[in-house]
PDB file of C-alpha atoms in Angstrom:
ATOM      1  CA  GLN A   1      16.453   8.169  -3.434  1.00 60.00           C
ATOM      2  CA  GLN A   2      13.150   6.420  -3.906  1.00 68.00           C
ATOM      3  CA  GLN A   3      12.669   5.969  -0.185  1.00 88.00           C
ATOM      4  CA  VAL A   4      10.048   7.624   1.958  1.00 93.00           C
ATOM      5  CA  LYS A   5      10.891   7.703   5.652  1.00 95.00           C
ATOM      6  CA  GLN A   6       7.952   7.689   8.075  1.00 96.00           C
ATOM      7  CA  SER A   7       7.827   8.353  11.801  1.00 96.00           C
ATOM      8  CA  PRO A   8       6.868   7.473  14.440  1.00 96.00           C
ATOM      9  CA  GLN A   9       6.445   3.728  14.109  1.00 95.00           C
ATOM     10  CA  SER A  10       3.659   3.798  16.671  1.00 96.00           C
ATOM     11  CA  LEU A  11       1.631   6.525  18.317  1.00 97.00           C
ATOM     12  CA  ILE A  12      -0.777   6.574  21.227  1.00 98.00           C
ATOM     13  CA  VAL A  13      -3.115   9.543  21.578  1.00 98.00           C
ATOM     14  CA  GLN A  14      -5.979  10.332  23.899  1.00 98.00           C
ATOM     15  CA  LYS A  15      -9.440  10.873  22.477  1.00 97.00           C
ATOM     16  CA  GLY A  16      -9.802  14.466  21.369  1.00 97.00           C
ATOM     17  CA  GLY A  17      -6.085  14.960  20.933  1.00 97.00           C
ATOM     18  CA  ILE A  18      -4.071  15.687  17.801  1.00 98.00           C
ATOM     19  CA  SER A  19      -2.258  12.871  16.036  1.00 98.00           C
ATOM     20  CA  ILE A  20       0.753  13.849  13.933  1.00 98.00           C
ATOM     21  CA  ILE A  21       2.626  11.529  11.598  1.00 98.00           C
ATOM     22  CA  ASN A  22       5.638  12.699   9.628  1.00 98.00           C
ATOM     23  CA  CYS A  23       7.262  11.642   6.366  1.00 98.00           C
ATOM     24  CA  ALA A  24      10.412  12.719   4.574  1.00 97.00           C
ATOM     25  CA  TYR A  25      11.602  12.065   1.038  1.00 96.00           C
ATOM     26  CA  GLU A  26      14.645  12.679  -1.137  1.00 93.00           C
ATOM     27  CA  ASN A  27      13.390  12.488  -4.702  1.00 90.00           C
ATOM     28  CA  THR A  28      12.441  16.010  -5.757  1.00 90.00           C
ATOM     29  CA  ALA A  29      10.642  14.578  -8.791  1.00 89.00           C
ATOM     30  CA  PHE A  30       7.867  13.223  -6.578  1.00 91.00           C
ATOM     31  CA  ASP A  31       4.670  15.067  -7.445  1.00 89.00           C
ATOM     32  CA  TYR A  32       1.910  13.209  -5.638  1.00 91.00           C
ATOM     33  CA  PHE A  33       1.788  12.492  -1.907  1.00 94.00           C
ATOM     34  CA  PRO A  34      -1.096  10.368  -0.635  1.00 94.00           C
ATOM     35  CA  TRP A  35      -1.852   9.005   2.795  1.00 96.00           C
ATOM     36  CA  TYR A  36      -3.449   5.607   3.228  1.00 96.00           C
ATOM     37  CA  GLN A  37      -5.395   4.273   6.197  1.00 97.00           C
ATOM     38  CA  GLN A  38      -5.494   0.559   6.952  1.00 97.00           C
ATOM     39  CA  PHE A  39      -7.780  -1.169   9.430  1.00 96.00           C
ATOM     40  CA  PRO A  40      -7.040  -4.722  10.617  1.00 92.00           C
ATOM     41  CA  GLY A  41      -8.050  -7.306   8.050  1.00 90.00           C
ATOM     42  CA  LYS A  42      -8.497  -4.714   5.322  1.00 93.00           C
ATOM     43  CA  GLY A  43      -6.376  -3.322   2.537  1.00 95.00           C
ATOM     44  CA  PRO A  44      -4.995   0.207   2.707  1.00 95.00           C
ATOM     45  CA  ALA A  45      -7.502   2.837   1.586  1.00 94.00           C
ATOM     46  CA  LEU A  46      -6.733   6.279   0.230  1.00 93.00           C
ATOM     47  CA  LEU A  47      -7.402   8.871   2.926  1.00 95.00           C
ATOM     48  CA  ILE A  48      -6.141  12.168   1.568  1.00 95.00           C
ATOM     49  CA  ALA A  49      -3.547  13.317  -0.948  1.00 93.00           C
ATOM     50  CA  ILE A  50      -1.656  16.457  -1.870  1.00 93.00           C
ATOM     51  CA  ARG A  51       0.399  17.769  -4.772  1.00 91.00           C
ATOM     52  CA  PRO A  52       3.475  19.951  -4.174  1.00 89.00           C
ATOM     53  CA  ASP A  53       1.931  23.125  -5.534  1.00 90.00           C
ATOM     54  CA  VAL A  54       0.039  23.638  -2.269  1.00 92.00           C
ATOM     55  CA  SER A  55       1.290  23.702   1.317  1.00 94.00           C
ATOM     56  CA  GLU A  56      -1.783  22.344   3.026  1.00 96.00           C
ATOM     57  CA  LYS A  57      -4.887  20.321   2.279  1.00 96.00           C
ATOM     58  CA  LYS A  58      -7.705  19.727   4.694  1.00 96.00           C
ATOM     59  CA  GLU A  59     -10.528  17.211   4.552  1.00 95.00           C
ATOM     60  CA  GLY A  60     -12.650  17.147   7.651  1.00 96.00           C
ATOM     61  CA  ARG A  61     -10.438  16.313  10.632  1.00 97.00           C
ATOM     62  CA  PHE A  62      -7.537  15.253   8.412  1.00 97.00           C
ATOM     63  CA  THR A  63      -4.925  17.738   7.185  1.00 97.00           C
ATOM     64  CA  ILE A  64      -1.776  17.243   5.141  1.00 96.00           C
ATOM     65  CA  SER A  65       0.951  19.824   5.662  1.00 96.00           C
ATOM     66  CA  PHE A  66       3.592  19.945   2.931  1.00 96.00           C
ATOM     67  CA  ASN A  67       7.015  21.576   3.150  1.00 95.00           C
ATOM     68  CA  LYS A  68       8.628  21.416  -0.272  1.00 93.00           C
ATOM     69  CA  SER A  69      11.935  23.021   0.748  1.00 93.00           C
ATOM     70  CA  ALA A  70      12.390  20.591   3.627  1.00 95.00           C
ATOM     71  CA  LYS A  71      11.089  17.655   1.562  1.00 95.00           C
ATOM     72  CA  GLN A  72       8.726  16.716   4.334  1.00 96.00           C
ATOM     73  CA  PHE A  73       5.000  16.216   4.679  1.00 97.00           C
ATOM     74  CA  SER A  74       2.825  15.284   7.590  1.00 98.00           C
ATOM     75  CA  LEU A  75      -0.649  14.085   8.462  1.00 98.00           C
ATOM     76  CA  HIS A  76      -2.535  15.781  11.255  1.00 98.00           C
ATOM     77  CA  ILE A  77      -5.654  14.197  12.706  1.00 98.00           C
ATOM     78  CA  MET A  78      -7.590  16.712  14.761  1.00 98.00           C
ATOM     79  CA  ASP A  79      -9.956  15.634  17.547  1.00 98.00           C
ATOM     80  CA  SER A  80      -8.685  12.065  17.255  1.00 98.00           C
ATOM     81  CA  GLN A  81     -11.301   9.380  17.860  1.00 97.00           C
ATOM     82  CA  PRO A  82     -11.006   5.693  18.825  1.00 97.00           C
ATOM     83  CA  GLY A  83     -12.354   4.884  15.346  1.00 97.00           C
ATOM     84  CA  ASP A  84      -9.228   6.486  13.889  1.00 98.00           C
ATOM     85  CA  SER A  85      -7.124   3.700  15.398  1.00 98.00           C
ATOM     86  CA  ALA A  86      -5.451   2.136  12.369  1.00 97.00           C
ATOM     87  CA  THR A  87      -2.161   1.927  10.533  1.00 97.00           C
ATOM     88  CA  TYR A  88      -1.318   4.952   8.412  1.00 98.00           C
ATOM     89  CA  PHE A  89       1.024   4.927   5.438  1.00 96.00           C
ATOM     90  CA  CYS A  90       2.438   7.901   3.618  1.00 96.00           C
ATOM     91  CA  ALA A  91       3.487   7.459   0.014  1.00 94.00           C
ATOM     92  CA  ALA A  92       4.940   9.363  -2.906  1.00 92.00           C
ATOM     93  CA  LYS A  93       5.233   8.971  -6.654  1.00 88.00           C
ATOM     94  CA  THR A  94       6.340  10.692  -9.813  1.00 82.00           C
ATOM     95  CA  SER A  95       4.093  11.002 -12.832  1.00 73.00           C
ATOM     96  CA  GLY A  96       3.512   7.592 -14.368  1.00 67.00           C
ATOM     97  CA  SER A  97       5.541   5.726 -11.766  1.00 69.00           C
ATOM     98  CA  ARG A  98       4.590   3.443  -8.945  1.00 80.00           C
ATOM     99  CA  LEU A  99       3.916   4.581  -5.386  1.00 86.00           C
ATOM    100  CA  THR A 100       6.710   4.335  -2.835  1.00 88.00           C
ATOM    101  CA  PHE A 101       5.275   3.686   0.626  1.00 91.00           C
ATOM    102  CA  GLY A 102       6.575   4.652   4.027  1.00 93.00           C
ATOM    103  CA  GLU A 103       7.017   2.069   6.747  1.00 93.00           C
ATOM    104  CA  GLY A 104       3.662   2.746   8.396  1.00 95.00           C
ATOM    105  CA  THR A 105       2.526   4.169  11.740  1.00 96.00           C
ATOM    106  CA  GLN A 106       0.252   2.260  14.055  1.00 96.00           C
ATOM    107  CA  LEU A 107      -2.066   4.784  15.700  1.00 98.00           C
ATOM    108  CA  THR A 108      -4.000   3.952  18.843  1.00 98.00           C
ATOM    109  CA  VAL A 109      -6.552   6.450  20.139  1.00 98.00           C
ATOM    110  CA  ASN A 110      -7.534   5.722  23.717  1.00 96.00           C
ATOM    111  CA  PRO A 111     -11.089   6.489  24.823  1.00 93.00           C
TER     112      PRO A 111
ATOM    113  CA  ASP B   1     -18.187  -0.891  -8.606  1.00 66.00           C
ATOM    114  CA  ALA B   2     -17.282  -3.894  -6.432  1.00 79.00           C
ATOM    115  CA  GLY B   3     -13.715  -2.719  -6.007  1.00 93.00           C
ATOM    116  CA  VAL B   4     -10.651  -4.921  -6.305  1.00 96.00           C
ATOM    117  CA  ILE B   5     -11.595  -8.516  -5.584  1.00 97.00           C
ATOM    118  CA  GLN B   6      -9.087 -10.999  -4.238  1.00 97.00           C
ATOM    119  CA  SER B   7      -9.481 -14.693  -3.574  1.00 97.00           C
ATOM    120  CA  PRO B   8      -9.134 -16.613  -1.439  1.00 97.00           C
ATOM    121  CA  ARG B   9      -9.291 -14.437   1.701  1.00 96.00           C
ATOM    122  CA  HIS B  10      -7.356 -17.015   3.687  1.00 97.00           C
ATOM    123  CA  GLU B  11      -5.099 -19.821   2.556  1.00 97.00           C
ATOM    124  CA  VAL B  12      -3.354 -22.367   4.727  1.00 98.00           C
ATOM    125  CA  THR B  13      -1.032 -24.735   2.944  1.00 97.00           C
ATOM    126  CA  GLU B  14       1.793 -27.085   3.686  1.00 97.00           C
ATOM    127  CA  MET B  15       5.370 -26.300   2.838  1.00 97.00           C
ATOM    128  CA  GLY B  16       6.216 -27.400  -0.671  1.00 97.00           C
ATOM    129  CA  GLN B  17       2.725 -27.005  -2.037  1.00 97.00           C
ATOM    130  CA  GLU B  18       1.771 -24.691  -4.873  1.00 97.00           C
ATOM    131  CA  VAL B  19      -0.305 -21.649  -3.977  1.00 98.00           C
ATOM    132  CA  THR B  20      -2.249 -19.478  -6.412  1.00 98.00           C
ATOM    133  CA  LEU B  21      -3.675 -16.120  -5.411  1.00 98.00           C
ATOM    134  CA  ARG B  22      -6.197 -14.388  -7.620  1.00 98.00           C
ATOM    135  CA  CYS B  23      -7.143 -10.801  -8.305  1.00 98.00           C
ATOM    136  CA  LYS B  24      -9.827  -9.015 -10.279  1.00 98.00           C
ATOM    137  CA  PRO B  25      -8.992  -5.322 -10.687  1.00 97.00           C
ATOM    138  CA  ILE B  26     -11.482  -2.504 -11.064  1.00 95.00           C
ATOM    139  CA  SER B  27     -12.884  -2.419 -14.565  1.00 94.00           C
ATOM    140  CA  GLY B  28     -11.084   0.129 -16.722  1.00 91.00           C
ATOM    141  CA  HIS B  29      -8.004   0.402 -14.532  1.00 92.00           C
ATOM    142  CA  ASP B  30      -4.802  -0.016 -16.518  1.00 91.00           C
ATOM    143  CA  TYR B  31      -2.318  -0.683 -13.716  1.00 92.00           C
ATOM    144  CA  LEU B  32      -2.268  -3.700 -11.421  1.00 95.00           C
ATOM    145  CA  PHE B  33       0.065  -4.173  -8.473  1.00 95.00           C
ATOM    146  CA  TRP B  34       0.867  -7.101  -6.204  1.00 97.00           C
ATOM    147  CA  TYR B  35       2.101  -6.271  -2.693  1.00 96.00           C
ATOM    148  CA  ARG B  36       3.168  -8.389   0.250  1.00 96.00           C
ATOM    149  CA  GLN B  37       2.728  -7.137   3.812  1.00 94.00           C
ATOM    150  CA  THR B  38       4.535  -8.444   6.876  1.00 93.00           C
ATOM    151  CA  MET B  39       5.221  -6.951  10.272  1.00 87.00           C
ATOM    152  CA  MET B  40       8.934  -7.019   9.637  1.00 86.00           C
ATOM    153  CA  ARG B  41       9.069  -5.595   6.107  1.00 86.00           C
ATOM    154  CA  GLY B  42       5.885  -3.572   5.810  1.00 87.00           C
ATOM    155  CA  LEU B  43       4.357  -3.197   2.345  1.00 91.00           C
ATOM    156  CA  GLU B  44       6.592  -4.601  -0.356  1.00 90.00           C
ATOM    157  CA  LEU B  45       5.848  -4.204  -4.059  1.00 92.00           C
ATOM    158  CA  LEU B  46       6.347  -7.540  -5.775  1.00 95.00           C
ATOM    159  CA  ILE B  47       5.376  -6.788  -9.365  1.00 95.00           C
ATOM    160  CA  TYR B  48       3.197  -4.467 -11.383  1.00 94.00           C
ATOM    161  CA  PHE B  49       1.518  -4.563 -14.755  1.00 95.00           C
ATOM    162  CA  ASN B  50       0.456  -1.862 -17.192  1.00 92.00           C
ATOM    163  CA  ASN B  51      -2.156  -2.857 -19.752  1.00 93.00           C
ATOM    164  CA  ASN B  52      -1.561  -6.518 -18.838  1.00 95.00           C
ATOM    165  CA  VAL B  53       2.191  -6.296 -19.489  1.00 95.00           C
ATOM    166  CA  PRO B  54       4.622  -6.829 -16.574  1.00 95.00           C
ATOM    167  CA  ILE B  55       6.608  -3.632 -16.102  1.00 92.00           C
ATOM    168  CA  ASP B  56       8.726  -4.255 -13.038  1.00 91.00           C
ATOM    169  CA  ASP B  57       9.157  -7.583 -11.285  1.00 93.00           C
ATOM    170  CA  SER B  58      12.275  -6.641  -9.353  1.00 90.00           C
ATOM    171  CA  GLY B  59      10.412  -7.091  -6.085  1.00 91.00           C
ATOM    172  CA  MET B  60       9.636 -10.743  -6.686  1.00 94.00           C
ATOM    173  CA  PRO B  61      11.723 -12.428  -4.017  1.00 87.00           C
ATOM    174  CA  GLU B  62      12.681 -15.609  -5.824  1.00 86.00           C
ATOM    175  CA  ASP B  63      12.022 -17.730  -8.858  1.00 91.00           C
ATOM    176  CA  ARG B  64       9.442 -19.542  -6.772  1.00 95.00           C
ATOM    177  CA  PHE B  65       7.197 -16.527  -7.319  1.00 97.00           C
ATOM    178  CA  SER B  66       5.501 -15.833 -10.636  1.00 97.00           C
ATOM    179  CA  ALA B  67       2.670 -13.556 -11.729  1.00 98.00           C
ATOM    180  CA  LYS B  68       0.520 -13.397 -14.804  1.00 97.00           C
ATOM    181  CA  MET B  69      -2.136 -11.120 -16.181  1.00 98.00           C
ATOM    182  CA  PRO B  70      -3.787 -12.918 -19.106  1.00 97.00           C
ATOM    183  CA  ASN B  71      -6.400 -10.199 -19.576  1.00 95.00           C
ATOM    184  CA  ALA B  72      -7.468  -6.849 -18.180  1.00 95.00           C
ATOM    185  CA  SER B  73      -9.796  -8.374 -15.614  1.00 95.00           C
ATOM    186  CA  PHE B  74      -7.693 -11.085 -14.025  1.00 97.00           C
ATOM    187  CA  SER B  75      -4.280 -11.651 -12.504  1.00 98.00           C
ATOM    188  CA  THR B  76      -2.646 -14.446 -10.543  1.00 98.00           C
ATOM    189  CA  LEU B  77       0.309 -14.670  -8.198  1.00 98.00           C
ATOM    190  CA  LYS B  78       1.738 -18.152  -7.871  1.00 98.00           C
ATOM    191  CA  ILE B  79       4.204 -19.492  -5.347  1.00 97.00           C
ATOM    192  CA  GLN B  80       5.750 -22.858  -6.086  1.00 97.00           C
ATOM    193  CA  PRO B  81       6.981 -24.444  -3.924  1.00 96.00           C
ATOM    194  CA  SER B  82       5.736 -22.491  -0.924  1.00 97.00           C
ATOM    195  CA  GLU B  83       7.851 -22.024   2.210  1.00 96.00           C
ATOM    196  CA  PRO B  84       6.945 -20.916   5.766  1.00 97.00           C
ATOM    197  CA  ARG B  85       8.705 -17.573   5.206  1.00 95.00           C
ATOM    198  CA  ASP B  86       6.188 -16.806   2.467  1.00 96.00           C
ATOM    199  CA  SER B  87       3.507 -16.451   5.148  1.00 97.00           C
ATOM    200  CA  ALA B  88       2.140 -12.918   4.808  1.00 97.00           C
ATOM    201  CA  VAL B  89      -0.836 -10.930   3.605  1.00 97.00           C
ATOM    202  CA  TYR B  90      -0.772 -10.452  -0.148  1.00 98.00           C
ATOM    203  CA  PHE B  91      -2.579  -7.459  -1.600  1.00 97.00           C
ATOM    204  CA  CYS B  92      -3.586  -6.661  -5.117  1.00 97.00           C
ATOM    205  CA  ALA B  93      -4.220  -3.045  -6.106  1.00 95.00           C
ATOM    206  CA  SER B  94      -5.276  -1.324  -9.299  1.00 94.00           C
ATOM    207  CA  SER B  95      -5.209   2.214 -10.601  1.00 91.00           C
ATOM    208  CA  LEU B  96      -5.938   4.324 -13.638  1.00 86.00           C
ATOM    209  CA  VAL B  97      -3.114   6.559 -14.782  1.00 74.00           C
ATOM    210  CA  GLY B  98      -4.120  10.192 -14.798  1.00 61.00           C
ATOM    211  CA  GLN B  99      -7.032   9.576 -12.459  1.00 57.00           C
ATOM    212  CA  GLY B 100      -5.087  11.164  -9.648  1.00 61.00           C
ATOM    213  CA  LYS B 101      -6.731   9.049  -7.008  1.00 62.00           C
ATOM    214  CA  GLY B 102      -3.951   6.654  -6.146  1.00 79.00           C
ATOM    215  CA  TYR B 103      -4.410   2.947  -5.832  1.00 89.00           C
ATOM    216  CA  THR B 104      -7.447   0.919  -4.822  1.00 92.00           C
ATOM    217  CA  PHE B 105      -6.463  -2.096  -2.780  1.00 95.00           C
ATOM    218  CA  GLY B 106      -8.274  -5.378  -2.376  1.00 96.00           C
ATOM    219  CA  SER B 107      -8.916  -6.889   1.039  1.00 95.00           C
ATOM    220  CA  GLY B 108      -5.917  -9.163   0.717  1.00 97.00           C
ATOM    221  CA  THR B 109      -5.176 -12.868   0.994  1.00 98.00           C
ATOM    222  CA  ARG B 110      -3.715 -14.045   4.283  1.00 97.00           C
ATOM    223  CA  LEU B 111      -1.337 -16.877   3.435  1.00 98.00           C
ATOM    224  CA  THR B 112      -0.054 -19.260   6.069  1.00 98.00           C
ATOM    225  CA  VAL B 113       2.484 -21.883   5.070  1.00 98.00           C
ATOM    226  CA  VAL B 114       2.986 -24.558   7.706  1.00 97.00           C
TER     227      VAL B 114
END
């Protein structure tokens, strides 16, 4: 019940396109849903996060969509750029607990 | 703030040798996490501390692995004896409960056991 399932495992998008990565969870006690971005040779870095009291959060070209009833959330990258090429991890946690990470999605944005 | 600092960045060692990885968390953070990342298993939580006390070490793969946090500004992850299957990137991360900003990861230590 602590798992977070992420898909797809890899994604190739053309420059200017929309990248969409999906995650699903079972634990309804989760109350914090961050996305992390990891470039080669670096640690994951917090990109954007959402709490379940809102259905969408947007920061620049990055948007999290949250569907509480379906227990799903997704990351949308608008106008994808080659510099967005990285591995993306979704995660979830309950108050005071540790983060549970998804399996990761390797995004490649072709010029 | 310099962020989470890990050392060394790269470590190559022979099978059977002892390996010690080091981490300095962000000042004031009260949680510290050790993760291992491989292509096959992704990000695995090994152990985490709260206020220097180990809370959950269920992710530590074997007795060969041990972790300590003698004070709020330093932690070590030790592997003894090391094996080739321990080759991975090891990350340390820290956080402050209630901050609502998730974890801050270090740049990792790439360990190769030959």
